[in-house]
Coordinates of C-alpha atoms in Angstrom, one line a residue:
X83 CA 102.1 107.9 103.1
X84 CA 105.4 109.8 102.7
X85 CA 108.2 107.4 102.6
X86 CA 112.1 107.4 102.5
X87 CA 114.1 106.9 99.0
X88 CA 117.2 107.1 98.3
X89 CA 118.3 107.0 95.0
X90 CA 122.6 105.9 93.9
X91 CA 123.4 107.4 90.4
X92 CA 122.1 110.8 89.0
X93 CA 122.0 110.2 85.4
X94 CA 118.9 110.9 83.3
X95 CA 117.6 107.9 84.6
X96 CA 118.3 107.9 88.4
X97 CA 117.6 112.1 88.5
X98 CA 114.3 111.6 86.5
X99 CA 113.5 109.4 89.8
X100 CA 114.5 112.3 92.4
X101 CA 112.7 115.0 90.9
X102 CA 109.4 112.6 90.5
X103 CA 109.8 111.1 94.2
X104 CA 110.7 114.7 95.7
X105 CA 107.6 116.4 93.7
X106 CA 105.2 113.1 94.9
X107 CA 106.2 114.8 98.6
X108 CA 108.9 112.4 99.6
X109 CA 111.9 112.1 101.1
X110 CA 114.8 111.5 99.1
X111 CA 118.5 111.1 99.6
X112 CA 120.2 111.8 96.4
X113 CA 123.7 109.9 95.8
X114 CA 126.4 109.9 93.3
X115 CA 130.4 110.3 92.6
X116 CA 130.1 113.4 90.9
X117 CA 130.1 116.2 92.8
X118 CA 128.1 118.8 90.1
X119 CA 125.5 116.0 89.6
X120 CA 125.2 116.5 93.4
X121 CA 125.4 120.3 93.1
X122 CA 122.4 120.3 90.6
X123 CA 120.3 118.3 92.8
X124 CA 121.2 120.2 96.1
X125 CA 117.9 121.4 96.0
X126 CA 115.5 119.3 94.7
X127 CA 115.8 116.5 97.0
X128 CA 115.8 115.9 100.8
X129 CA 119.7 115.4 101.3
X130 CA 122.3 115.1 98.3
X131 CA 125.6 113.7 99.0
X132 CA 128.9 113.3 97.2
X133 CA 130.2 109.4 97.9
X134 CA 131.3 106.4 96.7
X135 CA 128.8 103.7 97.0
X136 CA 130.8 100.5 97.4
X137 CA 132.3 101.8 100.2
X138 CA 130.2 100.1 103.1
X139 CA 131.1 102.4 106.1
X140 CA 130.2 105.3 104.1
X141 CA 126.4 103.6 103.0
X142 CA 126.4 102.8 106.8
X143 CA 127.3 106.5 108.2
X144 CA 124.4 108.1 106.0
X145 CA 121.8 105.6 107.5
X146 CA 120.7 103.9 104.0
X147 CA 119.4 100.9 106.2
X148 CA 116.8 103.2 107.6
X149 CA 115.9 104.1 103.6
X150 CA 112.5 101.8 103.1
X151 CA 113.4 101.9 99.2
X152 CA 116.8 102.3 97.4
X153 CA 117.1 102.8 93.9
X154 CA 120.7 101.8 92.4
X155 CA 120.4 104.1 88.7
X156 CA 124.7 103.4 88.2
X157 CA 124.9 103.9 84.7
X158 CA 128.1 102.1 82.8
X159 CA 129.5 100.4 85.7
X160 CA 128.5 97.4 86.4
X161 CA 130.7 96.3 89.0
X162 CA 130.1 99.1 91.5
X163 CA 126.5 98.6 90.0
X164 CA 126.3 95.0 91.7
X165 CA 128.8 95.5 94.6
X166 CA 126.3 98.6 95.5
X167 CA 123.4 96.0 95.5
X168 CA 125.7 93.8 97.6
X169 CA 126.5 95.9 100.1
X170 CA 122.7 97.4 100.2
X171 CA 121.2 93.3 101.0
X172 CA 124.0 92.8 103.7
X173 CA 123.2 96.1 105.4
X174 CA 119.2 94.4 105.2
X175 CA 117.9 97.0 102.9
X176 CA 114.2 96.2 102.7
X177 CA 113.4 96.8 98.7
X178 CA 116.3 97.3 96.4
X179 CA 115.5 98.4 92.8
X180 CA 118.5 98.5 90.2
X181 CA 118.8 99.2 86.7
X182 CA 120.1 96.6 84.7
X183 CA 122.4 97.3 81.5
X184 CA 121.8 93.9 79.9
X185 CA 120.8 90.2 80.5
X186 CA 124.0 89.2 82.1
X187 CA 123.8 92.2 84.7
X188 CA 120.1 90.9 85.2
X189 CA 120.9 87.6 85.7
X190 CA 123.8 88.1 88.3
X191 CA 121.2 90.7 90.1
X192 CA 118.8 88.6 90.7
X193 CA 121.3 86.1 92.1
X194 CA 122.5 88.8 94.8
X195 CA 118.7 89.4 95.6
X196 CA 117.9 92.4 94.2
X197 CA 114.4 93.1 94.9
X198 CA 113.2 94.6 91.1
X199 CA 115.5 94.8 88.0
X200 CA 114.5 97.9 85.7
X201 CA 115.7 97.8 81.8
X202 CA 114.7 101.4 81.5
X203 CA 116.1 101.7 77.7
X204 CA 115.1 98.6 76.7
X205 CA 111.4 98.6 78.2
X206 CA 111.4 102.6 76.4
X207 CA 112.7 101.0 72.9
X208 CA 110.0 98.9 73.3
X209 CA 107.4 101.1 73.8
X210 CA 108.5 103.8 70.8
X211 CA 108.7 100.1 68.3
X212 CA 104.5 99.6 69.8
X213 CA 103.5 103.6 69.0
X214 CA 105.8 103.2 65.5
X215 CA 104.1 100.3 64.2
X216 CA 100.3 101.1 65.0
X217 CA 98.9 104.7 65.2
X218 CA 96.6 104.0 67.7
X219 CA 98.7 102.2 70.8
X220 CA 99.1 105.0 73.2
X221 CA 101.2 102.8 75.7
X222 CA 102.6 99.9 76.3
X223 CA 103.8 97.9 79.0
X224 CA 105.2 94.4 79.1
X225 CA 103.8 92.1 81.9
X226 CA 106.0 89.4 81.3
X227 CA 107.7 88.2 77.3
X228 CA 103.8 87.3 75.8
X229 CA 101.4 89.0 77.7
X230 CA 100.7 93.0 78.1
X231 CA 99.0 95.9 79.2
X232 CA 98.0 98.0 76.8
X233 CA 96.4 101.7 76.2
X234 CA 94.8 101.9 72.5
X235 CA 92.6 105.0 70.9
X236 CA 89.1 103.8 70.3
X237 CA 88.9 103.0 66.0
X238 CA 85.8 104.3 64.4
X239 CA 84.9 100.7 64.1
X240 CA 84.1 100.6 68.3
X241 CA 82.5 104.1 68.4
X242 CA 78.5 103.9 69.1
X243 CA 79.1 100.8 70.3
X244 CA 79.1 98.9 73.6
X245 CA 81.2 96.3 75.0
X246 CA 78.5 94.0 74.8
X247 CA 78.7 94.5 70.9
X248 CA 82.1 94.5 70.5
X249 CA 82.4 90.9 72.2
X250 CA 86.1 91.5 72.3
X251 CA 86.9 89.2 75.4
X252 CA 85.4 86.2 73.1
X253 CA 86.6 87.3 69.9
X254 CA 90.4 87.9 70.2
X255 CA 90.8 86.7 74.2
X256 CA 91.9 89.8 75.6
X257 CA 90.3 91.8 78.6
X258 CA 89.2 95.4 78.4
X259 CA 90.1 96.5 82.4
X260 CA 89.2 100.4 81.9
X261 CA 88.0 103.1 79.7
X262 CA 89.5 106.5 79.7
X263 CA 87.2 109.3 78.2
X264 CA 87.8 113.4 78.4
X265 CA 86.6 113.7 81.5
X266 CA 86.8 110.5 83.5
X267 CA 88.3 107.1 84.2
X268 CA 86.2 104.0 84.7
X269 CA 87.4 101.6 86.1
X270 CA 85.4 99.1 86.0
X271 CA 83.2 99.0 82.6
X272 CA 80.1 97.8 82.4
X273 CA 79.1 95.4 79.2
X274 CA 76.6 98.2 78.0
X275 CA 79.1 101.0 78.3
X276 CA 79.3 102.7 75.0
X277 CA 82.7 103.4 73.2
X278 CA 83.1 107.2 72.2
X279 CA 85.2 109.3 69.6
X280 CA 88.6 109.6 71.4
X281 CA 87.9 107.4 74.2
X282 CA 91.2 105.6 75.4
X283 CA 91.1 101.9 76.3
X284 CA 93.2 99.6 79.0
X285 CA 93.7 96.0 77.3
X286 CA 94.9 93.5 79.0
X287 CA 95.7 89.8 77.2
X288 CA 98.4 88.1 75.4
X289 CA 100.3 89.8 72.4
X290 CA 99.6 88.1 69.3
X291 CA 95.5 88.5 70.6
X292 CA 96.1 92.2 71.4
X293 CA 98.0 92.8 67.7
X294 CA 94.8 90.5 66.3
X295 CA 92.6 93.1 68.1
X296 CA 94.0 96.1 67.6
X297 CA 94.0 95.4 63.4
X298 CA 90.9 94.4 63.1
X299 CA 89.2 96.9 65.4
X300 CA 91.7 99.6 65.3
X301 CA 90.7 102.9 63.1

């Protein structure tokens, strides 16, 4: 369903955001102080407009309460980063995403009300550290500070082998939620699905069990 964004700050972060949203089919206002960051988004996105976002009459004359999703990308300054967010849960913005530049910003976010806090170069450091230390971790995500999703290449150890034989929910305590082969996703593995050469696999479980798994089974 095509819904409403409207994204405040057009860094690399924030305009990353428009182009994905706009190219997804949606409707996006594009915000920011600078007027050739507004210029170069002219027209990729629904509506780009020049404006200072702490200033509360000029959030309310563009209709951002009728946005069903605001993103606040504001890149070094903090203050207009949290007065934005503010301004955005007084004007009863339903879902309010903002970037974070560190724990204290975080902390004093989520004592506003910001709906999610992003740490998109922290969460990004994290994932290049994962791919750096193990060959065969395609992604990472962090579901919280000890547990994790986790995308890793099948090791010649697993391939021929089914789930079943692998036993990997009883040997290290982590889940396998999907395999992803050339040509297909499933979603929902059986215990006698067979690992192939090259086949891609969704981990779910704590961090020191995936690590345990990932050495022992990777290639």
């Amino acid at each position: 369903m095509k819904q409403q964004f409207a994204v405040i700050g057009l860094g690399r972060f924030g305009g990353s955001i428009c182009k994905t949203l706009s190219d997804l089919g949606h409707e996006v206002l594009a915000i920011d102080k600078n007027e050739n960051k507004v210029n170069e988004f002219a027209d990729i996105v629904t509506q780009a407009v020049q404006m200072d976002s702490t200033d509360e009459q000029a959030l309310r004359d563009i209709g951002i309460r009728n946005m069903d999703h605001v993103i606040v990308a504001i890149g070094d300054d903090i203050q207009a980063s949290i007065l934005t967010t503010l301004i955005l849960k007084d004007l009863n913005v339903p879902y309010i995403t903002v970037k974070a530049q560190n724990d204290y910003h975080e902390r004093v976010l989520e004592k506003i009300g910001a709906t999610k806090i992003v740490h998109p170069e922290r969460d990004m450091g994290v994932r290049i550290a994962h791919h750096l230390l193990s060959k065969n971790v395609m992604d990472f995500i962090e579901l919280s500070p000890d547990y994790s999703l986790v995308e890793i290449k099948a090791g010649d150890k697993m391939v021929g082998k089914s789930l079943l034989e692998l036993n990997i929910r009883a040997k290290y305590g982590c889940n396998i939620m999907a395999i992803k082969s050339k040509d297909r996703l499933n979603i929902s593995p059986k215990a006698e699905d067979v690992i192939h050469k090259d086949d891609i696999l969704v981990v779910i479980g704590a961090n020191k069990d995936i690590s345990r798994f990932e050495e022992n089974e990777g290639a």
